[in-house]
Amino acid sequence: MAKKSARKPNAAFMKPVQPNEKLAAVVGSNPLPRTELTKKLWAYIKKNGLQDKKVKTQINADDKLKAVFGGKSKVSMFEMTKLVSNNLE
């Protein structure tokens, strides 16, 4: 059988993006790749227990995340990606 080559990361995901000041309050102000940004965002959500206990796909925003989510107190993890993209410079 032919050996599968390792998946190459998509260059667009690896290009550093600059968080705006609202998002920087959660993930830091340094430019970082989208993959790292997502990891830091999830680490923040888990550390602060913001994932809904019953509906695992829902994120309950604290004050910092509310600013990122445009004032919404609950968003789905799918909607979260779009809202986070609005906070990149």
XYZ file of N, CA and C in Angstrom:
267
model
N 0.833 -1.195 0.000
C 0.000 0.000 0.000
C 0.874 1.254 0.000
N 0.453 2.243 -0.711
C 1.208 3.500 -0.768
C 1.111 4.219 0.573
N 2.209 4.808 0.961
C 2.255 5.531 2.234
C 1.633 6.913 2.048
N 0.718 7.287 2.913
C 0.088 8.615 2.819
C 1.069 9.686 3.263
N 1.123 10.770 2.503
C 1.998 11.867 2.928
C 1.290 12.665 4.018
N 2.057 13.270 4.869
C 1.488 14.076 5.953
C 0.720 15.245 5.349
N -0.396 15.580 5.946
C -1.200 16.696 5.454
C -0.454 17.999 5.616
N -0.441 18.784 4.576
C 0.216 20.084 4.661
C -0.794 21.098 5.173
N -0.418 21.920 6.153
C -1.356 22.924 6.649
C -1.667 23.962 5.568
N -2.898 24.412 5.552
C -3.328 25.429 4.605
C -2.591 26.736 4.927
N -1.962 27.312 3.928
C -1.162 28.523 4.135
C -2.004 29.678 4.687
N -3.275 29.752 4.290
C -4.138 30.834 4.764
C -4.350 30.740 6.278
N -4.430 29.520 6.792
C -4.620 29.347 8.235
C -3.344 29.641 9.007
N -2.204 29.495 8.352
C -0.930 29.688 9.036
C -0.464 31.148 9.013
N -1.083 31.970 8.169
C -0.687 33.375 8.081
C -1.136 34.088 9.365
N -0.220 34.772 10.046
C -0.617 35.451 11.288
C -1.677 36.525 11.042
N -2.653 36.568 11.948
C -3.702 37.586 11.901
C -3.587 38.446 13.159
N -4.016 39.678 13.056
C -3.909 40.628 14.172
C -5.265 40.775 14.859
N -5.387 40.336 16.121
C -6.650 40.531 16.845
C -6.854 42.022 17.165
N -8.100 42.493 17.107
C -8.362 43.877 17.536
C -8.346 43.919 19.063
N -8.561 45.098 19.654
C -8.398 45.195 21.119
C -9.422 44.377 21.893
N -10.642 44.186 21.364
C -11.646 43.362 22.066
C -11.187 41.913 22.137
N -10.744 41.386 21.001
C -10.284 39.995 20.954
C -8.951 39.830 21.687
N -8.115 40.858 21.639
C -6.813 40.814 22.319
C -6.984 40.640 23.833
N -8.100 41.108 24.389
C -8.365 40.948 25.823
C -8.503 39.467 26.189
N -8.834 38.636 25.197
C -9.018 37.202 25.435
C -7.785 36.398 25.020
N -7.224 36.682 23.829
C -6.152 35.836 23.288
C -4.777 36.494 23.281
N -4.687 37.751 23.673
C -3.409 38.461 23.635
C -3.321 39.324 22.386
N -2.408 40.290 22.402
C -2.367 41.286 21.330
C -1.380 40.965 20.210
N -0.621 39.876 20.343
C 0.350 39.534 19.302
C -0.330 38.896 18.100
N 0.166 39.168 16.879
C -0.368 38.478 15.697
C -0.104 36.976 15.830
N -1.089 36.142 15.477
C -0.906 34.705 15.556
C -1.744 34.019 14.485
N -1.350 32.808 14.070
C -2.130 32.081 13.061
C -3.538 31.765 13.581
N -4.492 31.631 12.664
C -5.880 31.322 13.060
C -5.972 30.064 13.914
N -5.134 29.081 13.608
C -5.174 27.832 14.372
C -4.835 28.083 15.837
N -3.799 28.899 16.075
C -3.401 29.229 17.445
C -4.451 30.104 18.126
N -5.031 31.019 17.364
C -6.065 31.900 17.895
C -7.245 31.064 18.399
N -7.639 30.075 17.594
C -8.748 29.193 17.973
C -8.400 28.391 19.224
N -7.163 27.872 19.294
C -6.728 27.117 20.477
C -6.799 27.978 21.727
N -6.308 29.222 21.631
C -6.316 30.122 22.798
C -7.748 30.475 23.211
N -8.602 30.672 22.215
C -9.998 30.997 22.496
C -10.678 29.849 23.237
N -10.452 28.624 22.764
C -11.049 27.464 23.436
C -10.450 27.242 24.820
N -9.166 27.507 24.967
C -8.543 27.379 26.293
C -9.207 28.353 27.268
N -9.473 29.578 26.795
C -10.132 30.591 27.623
C -11.553 30.136 27.992
N -12.277 29.609 27.010
C -13.658 29.150 27.235
C -13.674 28.019 28.258
N -12.777 27.056 28.104
C -12.734 25.918 29.032
C -12.287 26.338 30.438
N -11.244 27.190 30.500
C -10.722 27.643 31.795
C -11.794 28.370 32.604
N -12.640 29.131 31.908
C -13.668 29.908 32.588
C -15.041 29.225 32.615
N -15.108 27.966 32.172
C -16.355 27.195 32.204
C -17.484 27.837 31.426
N -17.183 28.347 30.231
C -18.182 29.081 29.459
C -18.939 28.214 28.459
N -18.539 26.951 28.311
C -19.278 26.058 27.420
C -20.531 25.602 28.152
N -21.686 25.693 27.489
C -22.953 25.323 28.119
C -22.911 23.854 28.557
N -23.375 23.580 29.762
C -23.304 22.219 30.316
C -24.249 21.257 29.584
N -25.435 21.735 29.186
C -26.420 20.875 28.521
C -26.235 20.851 27.009
N -26.115 22.032 26.415
C -25.956 22.140 24.962
C -24.492 22.465 24.690
N -23.699 21.434 24.441
C -22.237 21.579 24.333
C -21.806 22.496 23.183
N -22.678 22.714 22.198
C -22.307 23.570 21.068
C -22.546 25.050 21.359
N -23.096 25.360 22.530
C -23.356 26.751 22.904
C -22.247 27.293 23.802
N -21.877 28.544 23.568
C -20.894 29.231 24.401
C -21.623 30.337 25.143
N -21.511 30.355 26.469
C -22.097 31.415 27.291
C -21.020 32.469 27.503
N -21.225 33.632 26.934
C -20.182 34.660 26.947
C -20.088 35.373 28.293
N -18.851 35.621 28.737
C -18.629 36.513 29.867
C -18.462 37.923 29.281
N -18.108 38.895 30.094
C -18.022 40.277 29.610
C -17.018 40.448 28.471
N -15.859 39.783 28.579
C -14.836 39.908 27.533
C -15.321 39.321 26.218
N -15.956 38.141 26.284
C -16.428 37.502 25.056
C -17.655 38.212 24.481
N -18.471 38.807 25.349
C -19.632 39.571 24.852
C -19.179 40.670 23.907
N -18.075 41.328 24.235
C -17.537 42.389 23.380
C -17.134 41.803 22.021
N -16.540 40.622 22.033
C -16.118 39.960 20.794
C -17.338 39.493 19.995
N -18.373 39.015 20.699
C -19.564 38.456 20.062
C -20.622 39.512 19.730
N -20.241 40.770 19.748
C -21.176 41.830 19.390
C -22.317 41.996 20.375
N -22.043 41.734 21.658
C -23.045 41.934 22.696
C -23.921 40.726 22.981
N -23.770 39.652 22.205
C -24.587 38.450 22.424
C -24.079 37.692 23.647
N -25.013 37.190 24.454
C -24.601 36.456 25.646
C -24.462 34.958 25.386
N -25.086 34.458 24.302
C -24.969 33.045 23.926
C -24.770 32.954 22.428
N -23.796 32.171 22.012
C -23.604 31.913 20.585
C -23.264 30.434 20.392
N -23.548 29.921 19.199
C -23.146 28.550 18.899
C -21.673 28.580 18.509
N -20.998 27.454 18.642
C -19.570 27.432 18.306
C -19.353 27.695 16.813
N -20.379 27.455 16.004
C -20.270 27.703 14.563
C -20.388 29.202 14.278
N -21.289 29.844 14.979
C -21.462 31.297 14.852
C -20.237 32.030 15.414
N -19.630 31.441 16.439
C -18.478 32.048 17.093
C -17.347 32.311 16.095
N -17.099 31.374 15.189
C -16.029 31.527 14.200
C -16.237 32.776 13.362
N -17.470 32.993 12.925
C -17.788 34.163 12.100
C -17.614 35.449 12.909
N -18.076 35.441 14.151
C -17.980 36.633 14.993
C -16.531 36.960 15.343
N -15.719 35.947 15.535
C -14.294 36.171 15.828
C -13.605 36.772 14.601
N -13.967 36.336 13.414
C -13.380 36.867 12.179
C -13.627 38.371 12.049
N -14.745 38.838 12.585
C -15.054 40.279 12.544
C -14.121 41.086 13.442
N -13.385 40.409 14.313
C -12.493 41.088 15.257
C -11.023 40.962 14.885
N -10.765 40.703 13.619
C -9.395 40.624 13.134
C -9.100 41.852 12.277
N -7.901 42.378 12.424
C -7.542 43.590 11.661
C -6.720 43.226 10.435
